[in-house]
Short mmCIF file of C-alpha atoms in Angstrom, two decimals:
data_model
loop_
_atom_site.label_atom_id
_atom_site.label_comp_id
_atom_site.label_asym_id
_atom_site.label_seq_id
_atom_site.Cartn_x
_atom_site.Cartn_y
_atom_site.Cartn_z
CA MET A 14 32.81 10.92 9.98
CA PRO A 15 36.01 12.86 9.69
CA HIS A 16 35.76 16.55 10.76
CA SER A 17 38.63 17.96 8.65
CA ALA A 18 37.81 16.37 5.30
CA LEU A 19 35.23 14.58 3.22
CA PRO A 20 34.84 11.04 4.05
CA ALA A 21 36.98 8.43 2.04
CA GLY A 22 35.30 6.77 -0.92
CA PRO A 23 35.88 4.60 -4.04
CA GLY A 24 37.87 5.79 -7.06
CA LEU A 25 36.35 6.91 -10.35
CA ILE A 26 36.66 3.42 -11.98
CA ALA A 27 35.02 1.66 -9.00
CA THR A 28 32.24 4.30 -9.13
CA PHE A 29 31.18 3.10 -12.60
CA ASP A 30 29.91 -0.01 -10.86
CA PHE A 31 27.09 2.16 -9.25
CA VAL A 32 25.49 2.19 -12.76
CA ARG A 33 26.05 -1.43 -13.72
CA ASN A 34 25.17 -3.03 -10.22
CA PRO A 35 24.10 -0.36 -7.70
CA PHE A 36 23.34 -2.61 -4.77
CA ARG A 37 26.70 -4.46 -5.04
CA PHE A 38 28.58 -1.17 -5.24
CA LEU A 39 26.79 0.21 -2.09
CA ASP A 40 27.28 -3.08 -0.19
CA ALA A 41 31.01 -2.85 -1.02
CA CYS A 42 31.35 0.70 -0.03
CA ALA A 43 29.53 0.08 3.28
CA ARG A 44 31.83 -2.80 4.10
CA ARG A 45 34.90 -0.82 3.38
CA TYR A 46 34.13 2.62 4.45
CA GLY A 47 31.35 2.26 7.00
CA ASP A 48 28.43 4.65 7.59
CA TRP A 49 29.90 7.55 5.38
CA PHE A 50 31.67 7.62 2.16
CA THR A 51 32.15 10.08 -0.69
CA VAL A 52 31.43 9.33 -4.41
CA ARG A 53 33.14 11.52 -6.97
CA VAL A 54 31.79 11.96 -10.57
CA PRO A 55 33.69 14.33 -13.01
CA GLY A 56 31.97 17.64 -13.40
CA VAL A 57 29.63 17.27 -10.39
CA SER A 58 30.03 18.14 -6.92
CA PRO A 59 30.96 15.22 -4.52
CA PHE A 60 28.11 13.07 -3.03
CA VAL A 61 28.64 12.15 0.54
CA PHE A 62 26.61 9.05 1.16
CA THR A 63 25.45 8.14 4.66
CA SER A 64 23.44 5.48 6.27
CA ASP A 65 23.59 6.87 9.72
CA PRO A 66 19.99 7.28 10.99
CA ALA A 67 20.88 10.28 12.99
CA ALA A 68 22.13 11.99 9.87
CA VAL A 69 18.83 11.07 7.93
CA ARG A 70 16.83 12.67 10.66
CA GLU A 71 18.83 15.80 10.70
CA VAL A 72 18.53 16.04 6.96
CA PHE A 73 14.84 15.52 6.86
CA LEU A 74 14.37 18.10 9.67
CA GLY A 75 17.02 20.54 8.50
CA ASP A 76 16.70 24.05 7.19
CA PRO A 77 15.39 23.77 3.55
CA ASP A 78 17.04 26.91 2.69
CA ALA A 79 20.48 25.33 3.54
CA LEU A 80 19.64 21.77 2.15
CA HIS A 81 18.45 22.22 -1.49
CA ALA A 82 16.70 19.04 -2.74
CA GLY A 83 15.67 20.78 -5.99
CA GLU A 84 19.31 21.56 -6.87
CA ALA A 85 20.35 18.00 -6.06
CA ASN A 86 17.60 16.56 -8.36
CA ARG A 87 18.62 19.07 -11.20
CA PRO A 88 20.13 16.42 -13.39
CA LEU A 89 16.78 14.82 -13.82
CA GLY A 90 15.30 17.91 -15.36
CA ALA A 91 16.39 17.18 -18.81
CA PHE A 92 13.01 15.63 -19.75
CA MET A 93 10.77 16.98 -17.06
CA GLY A 94 11.07 20.82 -17.21
CA GLU A 95 12.60 23.35 -14.85
CA ARG A 96 9.31 24.42 -13.28
CA SER A 97 8.46 21.02 -11.78
CA SER A 98 8.22 21.08 -7.89
CA LEU A 99 11.00 18.38 -8.03
CA PHE A 100 13.56 21.03 -8.96
CA LEU A 101 12.38 23.94 -6.78
CA ASP A 102 13.66 24.91 -3.42
CA GLY A 103 12.66 26.97 -0.42
CA ALA A 104 9.58 29.06 -0.29
CA GLU A 105 8.83 28.41 -3.99
CA HIS A 106 8.85 24.75 -3.54
CA LEU A 107 6.48 24.92 -0.53
CA ARG A 108 4.08 27.17 -2.27
CA GLN A 109 3.83 24.79 -5.22
CA ARG A 110 3.67 21.80 -3.11
CA ARG A 111 0.67 23.09 -1.16
CA LEU A 112 -1.34 23.27 -4.35
CA LEU A 113 -0.30 19.69 -5.44
CA LEU A 114 -0.99 17.90 -2.17
CA PRO A 115 -4.83 17.82 -2.39
CA ALA A 116 -4.67 15.90 -5.72
CA PHE A 117 -2.92 13.05 -3.95
CA HIS A 118 -4.78 13.00 -0.80
CA GLY A 119 -5.81 9.50 0.32
CA GLU A 120 -9.56 10.24 -0.08
CA ARG A 121 -8.88 10.96 -3.78
CA MET A 122 -7.51 7.59 -4.44
CA ALA A 123 -10.94 5.83 -4.17
CA SER A 124 -12.05 7.63 -7.42
CA HIS A 125 -9.25 6.06 -9.34
CA ALA A 126 -9.59 2.38 -8.07
CA ASP A 127 -11.56 1.20 -11.07
CA ALA A 128 -9.17 2.67 -13.70
CA MET A 129 -6.28 1.06 -11.81
CA ARG A 130 -8.01 -2.34 -11.71
CA THR A 131 -8.97 -2.10 -15.39
CA ALA A 132 -5.43 -1.30 -16.47
CA ALA A 133 -4.32 -4.39 -14.47
CA ASP A 134 -7.00 -6.66 -15.80
CA ASN A 135 -6.32 -5.68 -19.43
CA ALA A 136 -2.65 -6.37 -19.13
CA ILE A 137 -3.12 -9.69 -17.24
CA ALA A 138 -5.51 -10.90 -20.12
CA SER A 139 -2.73 -10.45 -22.65
CA TRP A 140 -0.31 -12.63 -20.75
CA PRO A 141 0.75 -15.90 -22.55
CA THR A 142 0.14 -19.18 -20.76
CA GLY A 143 2.88 -21.70 -20.48
CA ARG A 144 5.79 -19.76 -21.94
CA GLN A 145 8.15 -17.29 -20.57
CA PHE A 146 7.73 -13.54 -20.85
CA ALA A 147 9.17 -10.40 -19.01
CA ILE A 148 6.84 -8.93 -16.50
CA HIS A 149 8.43 -5.67 -15.92
CA PRO A 150 7.19 -4.27 -19.28
CA GLN A 151 3.75 -5.37 -18.35
CA MET A 152 3.99 -3.48 -15.09
CA ARG A 153 5.07 -0.34 -17.09
CA ALA A 154 2.06 -0.88 -19.38
CA ILE A 155 -0.20 -0.84 -16.42
CA THR A 156 1.31 2.30 -14.61
CA PHE A 157 1.38 4.12 -17.98
CA GLU A 158 -2.33 3.50 -18.74
CA THR A 159 -3.27 4.41 -15.16
CA ILE A 160 -1.43 7.78 -15.27
CA ILE A 161 -2.91 8.49 -18.66
CA ARG A 162 -6.46 8.06 -17.43
CA THR A 163 -6.19 9.12 -13.76
CA VAL A 164 -3.49 11.82 -13.85
CA PHE A 165 -3.88 13.21 -17.24
CA GLY A 166 -7.52 12.46 -17.60
CA PHE A 167 -7.20 11.37 -21.26
CA ALA A 168 -9.78 8.79 -22.76
CA ASP A 169 -9.36 6.74 -25.88
CA ASP A 170 -10.17 9.59 -28.31
CA GLU A 171 -7.84 10.91 -31.01
CA SER A 172 -5.90 13.27 -28.68
CA GLY A 173 -5.59 10.61 -26.04
CA THR A 174 -4.37 7.97 -28.65
CA GLU A 175 -1.83 10.49 -29.95
CA LEU A 176 -0.58 11.51 -26.54
CA ARG A 177 -0.14 7.76 -25.56
CA ALA A 178 2.04 7.27 -28.70
CA LEU A 179 4.23 10.21 -28.22
CA MET A 180 4.66 9.66 -24.52
CA LYS A 181 5.81 6.13 -25.11
CA LYS A 182 8.35 7.29 -27.51
CA LEU A 183 9.59 9.86 -25.07
CA PHE A 184 9.76 7.41 -22.30
CA ALA A 185 11.62 4.93 -24.41
CA LEU A 186 14.29 7.53 -24.96
CA TYR A 187 14.28 8.73 -21.35
CA SER A 188 14.71 5.24 -20.02
CA SER A 189 17.48 4.17 -22.37
CA ARG A 190 21.24 4.35 -21.92
CA LEU A 191 21.12 7.65 -24.12
CA GLY A 192 18.66 9.04 -21.63
CA THR A 193 20.99 8.43 -18.84
CA LEU A 194 23.68 10.38 -20.63
CA LEU A 195 21.25 13.23 -21.54
CA SER A 196 21.09 13.92 -17.79
CA LEU A 197 24.45 15.69 -18.29
CA PRO A 198 23.95 19.22 -19.73
CA ALA A 199 26.89 18.86 -22.07
CA MET A 200 24.99 16.15 -23.97
CA ARG A 201 21.92 18.36 -24.69
CA ILE A 202 22.80 19.38 -28.24
CA ASP A 203 20.08 19.55 -30.85
CA ALA A 204 22.00 18.39 -33.85
CA GLY A 205 18.73 17.63 -35.78
CA PRO A 206 15.89 15.06 -35.57
CA TRP A 207 18.14 12.15 -35.62
CA SER A 208 20.37 13.23 -32.74
CA PRO A 209 19.29 11.94 -29.16
CA TRP A 210 18.52 15.43 -27.84
CA GLY A 211 17.07 16.57 -31.04
CA ARG A 212 14.59 13.65 -30.90
CA ALA A 213 13.64 14.69 -27.17
CA VAL A 214 13.10 18.28 -28.27
CA ARG A 215 10.88 17.38 -31.04
CA LEU A 216 8.79 14.75 -29.12
CA THR A 217 8.26 17.18 -26.26
CA ARG A 218 7.14 19.92 -28.63
CA GLN A 219 4.52 17.57 -29.97
CA ILE A 220 3.31 16.51 -26.65
CA ASP A 221 3.37 20.21 -25.41
CA SER A 222 0.97 21.10 -28.27
CA ILE A 223 -1.54 18.39 -27.23
CA LEU A 224 -1.35 19.36 -23.54
CA TYR A 225 -1.73 23.16 -23.95
CA ALA A 226 -4.60 22.55 -26.34
CA GLU A 227 -6.26 20.35 -23.72
CA PHE A 228 -5.71 22.85 -21.04
CA ALA A 229 -7.43 25.49 -23.09
CA ARG A 230 -10.33 23.18 -23.98
CA ARG A 231 -11.00 22.09 -20.34
CA ARG A 232 -10.94 25.66 -18.98
CA LYS A 233 -13.41 26.68 -21.70
CA GLU A 234 -15.77 23.65 -21.23
CA GLY A 235 -15.39 23.66 -17.38
CA LEU A 236 -13.93 21.23 -14.93
CA GLU A 237 -17.06 20.15 -13.06
CA GLY A 238 -17.24 16.47 -12.23
CA ARG A 239 -13.56 15.63 -13.28
CA ALA A 240 -11.45 13.76 -10.71
CA ASP A 241 -8.19 13.58 -12.75
CA VAL A 242 -5.01 15.31 -11.38
CA LEU A 243 -4.70 17.48 -14.37
CA SER A 244 -8.13 19.09 -13.95
CA MET A 245 -7.40 19.63 -10.19
CA LEU A 246 -4.23 21.49 -11.07
CA LEU A 247 -6.17 23.62 -13.68
CA ALA A 248 -8.53 24.49 -10.96
CA ALA A 249 -6.03 25.24 -8.34
CA ARG A 250 -5.18 28.77 -7.19
CA TYR A 251 -2.27 30.39 -5.23
CA GLU A 252 -3.02 32.49 -2.15
CA ASP A 253 -3.47 35.51 -4.21
CA GLY A 254 -6.01 33.86 -6.42
CA GLN A 255 -3.89 33.41 -9.45
CA PRO A 256 -3.96 29.96 -11.31
CA LEU A 257 -0.90 27.94 -12.00
CA PRO A 258 0.77 28.96 -15.14
CA ASP A 259 0.42 26.55 -18.05
CA ASN A 260 4.19 25.91 -18.13
CA VAL A 261 4.16 24.91 -14.41
CA ILE A 262 1.29 22.44 -15.02
CA ARG A 263 2.98 21.06 -17.90
CA ASP A 264 6.22 20.37 -16.03
CA GLU A 265 4.36 18.77 -13.29
CA MET A 266 2.58 16.40 -15.67
CA TYR A 267 5.89 15.32 -17.21
CA THR A 268 7.33 14.53 -13.85
CA LEU A 269 4.34 12.53 -12.84
CA MET A 270 4.46 10.50 -15.94
CA LEU A 271 8.16 10.00 -16.30
CA ALA A 272 9.16 9.79 -12.56
CA GLY A 273 5.97 8.18 -11.13
CA HIS A 274 5.35 5.78 -13.90
CA GLU A 275 8.73 4.02 -13.82
CA THR A 276 9.27 4.03 -10.21
CA THR A 277 5.93 2.41 -9.40
CA ALA A 278 6.40 -0.06 -12.33
CA ALA A 279 9.88 -1.14 -11.11
CA THR A 280 8.69 -1.59 -7.65
CA MET A 281 5.80 -3.87 -8.74
CA ALA A 282 8.38 -5.95 -10.64
CA TRP A 283 10.47 -6.28 -7.55
CA ILE A 284 7.35 -7.41 -5.59
CA ILE A 285 6.59 -10.15 -8.05
CA ASN A 286 10.29 -11.25 -7.84
CA ARG A 287 10.01 -11.40 -4.05
CA LEU A 288 6.74 -13.38 -4.21
CA LEU A 289 8.13 -15.86 -6.71
CA THR A 290 11.24 -16.50 -4.46
CA ASN A 291 9.14 -16.77 -1.36
CA PRO A 292 6.38 -19.05 -2.26
CA ASP A 293 4.98 -19.13 1.34
CA VAL A 294 4.54 -15.36 1.32
CA MET A 295 2.75 -15.60 -2.08
CA GLU A 296 0.29 -18.13 -0.75
CA ARG A 297 -0.40 -16.14 2.34
CA ALA A 298 -0.98 -12.95 0.29
CA ARG A 299 -3.21 -14.83 -2.16
CA ALA A 300 -5.25 -16.31 0.71
CA GLU A 301 -5.77 -12.80 2.00
CA VAL A 302 -6.98 -11.50 -1.24
CA PHE A 303 -9.46 -14.35 -1.84
CA SER A 304 -10.76 -14.01 1.70
CA ILE A 305 -11.35 -10.25 1.25
CA LEU A 306 -12.86 -10.46 -2.15
CA ARG A 307 -15.12 -13.40 -1.72
CA ASP A 308 -15.71 -13.68 -5.45
CA GLN A 309 -16.47 -10.01 -5.80
CA GLN A 310 -14.72 -7.66 -8.14
CA LEU A 311 -12.05 -5.67 -6.45
CA ASP A 312 -13.08 -2.01 -5.57
CA SER A 313 -12.05 0.77 -3.33
CA SER A 314 -13.86 -0.79 -0.36
CA HIS A 315 -11.40 -3.68 -0.42
CA VAL A 316 -8.10 -1.76 -0.72
CA GLY A 317 -7.79 -0.72 2.99
CA LYS A 318 -8.22 -4.42 4.09
CA LEU A 319 -5.28 -5.78 2.26
CA LYS A 320 -2.85 -5.43 5.16
CA TYR A 321 -0.71 -8.47 4.40
CA VAL A 322 -0.37 -7.37 0.71
CA GLU A 323 0.56 -3.89 1.93
CA ALA A 324 3.25 -5.45 4.25
CA VAL A 325 4.62 -7.39 1.31
CA ILE A 326 4.89 -4.11 -0.65
CA ASN A 327 6.66 -2.41 2.26
CA GLU A 328 9.07 -5.20 2.76
CA THR A 329 9.93 -5.29 -0.84
CA MET A 330 10.52 -1.48 -0.83
CA ARG A 331 12.75 -2.03 2.19
CA LEU A 332 15.06 -4.52 0.31
CA ASP A 333 14.70 -3.50 -3.09
CA PRO A 334 14.33 0.39 -3.20
CA VAL A 335 14.10 1.44 -6.81
CA ILE A 336 15.85 4.69 -5.96
CA PRO A 337 18.65 3.78 -3.63
CA ASN A 338 19.37 7.36 -2.25
CA PHE A 339 18.31 10.85 -2.38
CA GLY A 340 20.15 14.03 -2.20
CA ARG A 341 20.50 17.59 -0.62
CA THR A 342 22.94 20.17 -1.82
CA LEU A 343 24.45 22.14 0.88
CA LYS A 344 24.14 25.97 0.49
CA ARG A 345 26.37 26.66 3.45
CA PRO A 346 28.60 24.64 5.67
CA LEU A 347 26.79 22.45 8.16
CA LYS A 348 27.36 20.10 10.91
CA ILE A 349 25.34 16.82 10.38
CA ALA A 350 25.54 13.95 12.86
CA GLY A 351 28.60 15.49 14.58
CA GLY A 352 30.65 15.95 11.36
CA ASP A 353 31.33 18.98 9.32
CA LEU A 354 30.42 19.22 5.70
CA PRO A 355 31.32 22.13 3.44
CA ALA A 356 28.98 24.15 1.11
CA GLY A 357 28.49 22.81 -2.34
CA VAL A 358 28.62 19.09 -1.53
CA THR A 359 25.55 16.91 -1.82
CA ILE A 360 24.71 14.78 1.15
CA ALA A 361 23.00 11.55 -0.02
CA PRO A 362 21.19 9.61 2.65
CA CYS A 363 21.22 6.04 1.32
CA ILE A 364 17.83 4.38 1.42
CA TYR A 365 19.32 0.97 0.53
CA LEU A 366 21.86 0.82 3.28
CA VAL A 367 19.68 2.41 6.03
CA HIS A 368 17.10 -0.43 5.16
CA ARG A 369 19.76 -2.89 5.87
CA ARG A 370 21.14 -1.91 9.21
CA PRO A 371 21.06 -4.88 11.57
CA GLU A 372 20.39 -2.81 14.60
CA LEU A 373 17.25 -1.36 12.93
CA TRP A 374 16.08 -4.42 11.00
CA PRO A 375 17.13 -7.82 12.75
CA ASN A 376 18.22 -10.29 10.01
CA PRO A 377 18.15 -7.54 7.56
CA ASN A 378 18.63 -9.60 4.37
CA GLN A 379 15.68 -11.85 5.22
CA PHE A 380 12.34 -11.06 3.47
CA ASN A 381 9.72 -10.91 6.29
CA PRO A 382 6.74 -8.92 5.62
CA ASN A 383 5.65 -9.61 9.24
CA ARG A 384 7.94 -6.66 10.27
CA PHE A 385 5.34 -4.27 8.98
CA LEU A 386 2.45 -6.17 10.72
CA GLU A 387 3.99 -6.06 14.13
CA SER A 388 5.16 -2.42 14.38
CA ARG A 389 5.28 0.97 12.48
CA PRO A 390 8.74 1.86 11.47
CA SER A 391 10.25 5.23 12.12
CA PRO A 392 10.19 7.67 9.00
CA TYR A 393 14.02 7.96 9.57
CA THR A 394 14.54 4.21 9.28
CA PHE A 395 12.09 3.29 6.48
CA LEU A 396 12.21 5.91 3.76
CA PRO A 397 11.36 4.43 0.36
CA PHE A 398 9.63 7.67 -0.58
CA GLY A 399 12.19 10.03 0.93
CA GLY A 400 11.06 12.14 3.89
CA GLY A 401 10.45 15.51 5.54
CA ALA A 402 9.11 18.36 3.53
CA ARG A 403 10.30 16.61 0.34
CA ARG A 404 8.53 13.25 0.79
CA CYS A 405 7.23 12.00 -2.58
CA LEU A 406 3.94 13.63 -3.31
CA GLY A 407 2.67 10.45 -5.16
CA ALA A 408 3.45 8.01 -2.44
CA ALA A 409 -0.14 7.39 -1.39
CA PHE A 410 -1.12 7.14 -5.10
CA ALA A 411 1.71 4.65 -5.77
CA THR A 412 0.92 2.48 -2.79
CA TYR A 413 -2.78 2.40 -3.59
CA GLN A 414 -2.19 1.40 -7.19
CA MET A 415 0.34 -1.38 -6.13
CA LYS A 416 -2.11 -3.02 -3.75
CA ILE A 417 -4.67 -3.07 -6.50
CA VAL A 418 -2.36 -4.53 -9.14
CA ILE A 419 -0.73 -7.09 -7.03
CA ALA A 420 -4.06 -8.13 -5.58
CA GLU A 421 -5.55 -8.64 -9.08
CA ILE A 422 -2.41 -10.58 -10.22
CA LEU A 423 -2.69 -12.97 -7.17
CA SER A 424 -6.46 -13.43 -7.64
CA ARG A 425 -6.46 -14.08 -11.44
CA VAL A 426 -3.27 -15.83 -12.50
CA GLU A 427 -0.59 -18.22 -11.17
CA LEU A 428 2.99 -17.31 -11.87
CA LYS A 429 6.22 -19.33 -11.54
CA PRO A 430 9.88 -18.30 -11.81
CA VAL A 431 12.06 -19.13 -14.73
CA ASP A 432 14.73 -21.76 -13.81
CA GLY A 433 18.11 -20.37 -13.22
CA TYR A 434 17.16 -16.76 -13.10
CA VAL A 435 18.52 -14.48 -10.45
CA ALA A 436 17.44 -10.84 -10.40
CA ARG A 437 19.96 -8.00 -10.17
CA ALA A 438 19.30 -4.37 -10.25
CA THR A 439 19.60 -2.56 -13.60
CA ARG A 440 18.74 1.13 -14.42
CA ARG A 441 15.58 2.18 -16.20
CA GLY A 442 15.28 5.94 -16.24
CA ILE A 443 15.60 7.09 -12.69
CA ALA A 444 14.63 3.75 -11.26
CA PHE A 445 16.59 0.48 -10.72
CA ALA A 446 14.47 -2.61 -11.80
CA PRO A 447 15.07 -6.30 -12.03
CA SER A 448 17.33 -7.40 -14.87
CA GLU A 449 16.01 -8.85 -18.14
CA GLY A 450 12.69 -7.49 -17.37
CA LEU A 451 12.08 -10.18 -14.71
CA PRO A 452 11.24 -13.28 -16.88
CA VAL A 453 8.21 -15.34 -15.60
CA ILE A 454 5.87 -18.03 -16.61
CA ALA A 455 2.07 -17.90 -16.29
CA THR A 456 0.70 -21.34 -15.64
CA GLY A 457 -3.10 -20.71 -15.59
CA ALA A 458 -5.76 -19.09 -13.57
CA ALA A 459 -5.31 -18.56 -9.79
CA VAL A 460 -7.37 -20.81 -7.52
CA SER A 461 -8.21 -20.16 -3.86
#
């Protein structure tokens, strides 16, 4: 990397391709510029992309007071709220993260297995047989219902039904092209209920009314026996014994819904795409599921045994990361991997390109789940959930759900690809998913 100036990079027109076809854009930049390149967007500080594993390690282990992830994530805050841990830095972030971690501990996942399986089964039962349908929206339906039940803890009563309807409307706006534009502060103008930002403001007010009423109701009635994430946050206390303020809990719930819902759904769509285009892998994964279930209903006791299914998930996240990079804004000049970067720029370790380095991943473009059965990769070379003190809080939750959903699909239905379809990455909210919703055809019940 040059020491006297920022690395070279594409011009503004070429940068627009990052939205249209992000993987093609990143491949082209890597070929032309190497391990480091700068992406400039008007009105935003430069993004210095890197695929150098040494730089990734230094960023993950670097001083969080100098490398602000929350500030780099700030454009996502339009819908999620400023008090989310996603947008905090330094001691404030660590304080809040400590309270959130227990809600996503591995042992907690077992209590959610039945809800995850039921959401998958209900969706699968609705799939048409013998005709084409888009599977990505089905994955979104599964993750949405799972979060409503296991994270929010809402049932099918009146408030739960209303919350579902409002959240779906908000998510439709958030994941649209308008939602992408609303990440720019200049676009957040409330010009009435028919303006994009005006719609978002009114939807969030309605959702907030339901959530704050629910917070009060649960505190009054007690939280005993509840395993959902919202109830755990209502019960959590800071070191001084004070509870999390309602606005903080509200912002975390929005983040878990909007960020966690779409990233997991998009990843599962990519997994289906990889299984369809690698039928030998699909058959091996299906054989594992049948051998573990032995005609039993899938439950928490089976999830840890799905080793090959988990390897398929990991290999898909290696090749098709739904978030291709993450960012840290430099609060002071830093030397990273031997090069000097000035304060104010955002260093963006590129998940997509690190996962394709041939010296780290032999035959990097080959889909080979065995990589994850034969060895455990370094956290600086396999980073679908980010890393360091900012690693995604919901990583264990997402992986647990994906194993259940993919196992249910493999055990219950036969899928085949649509002739002529080739997936490319398209943006949905903060995630990149397969184009056209990934069209597939269900041909009937799965057989062992």
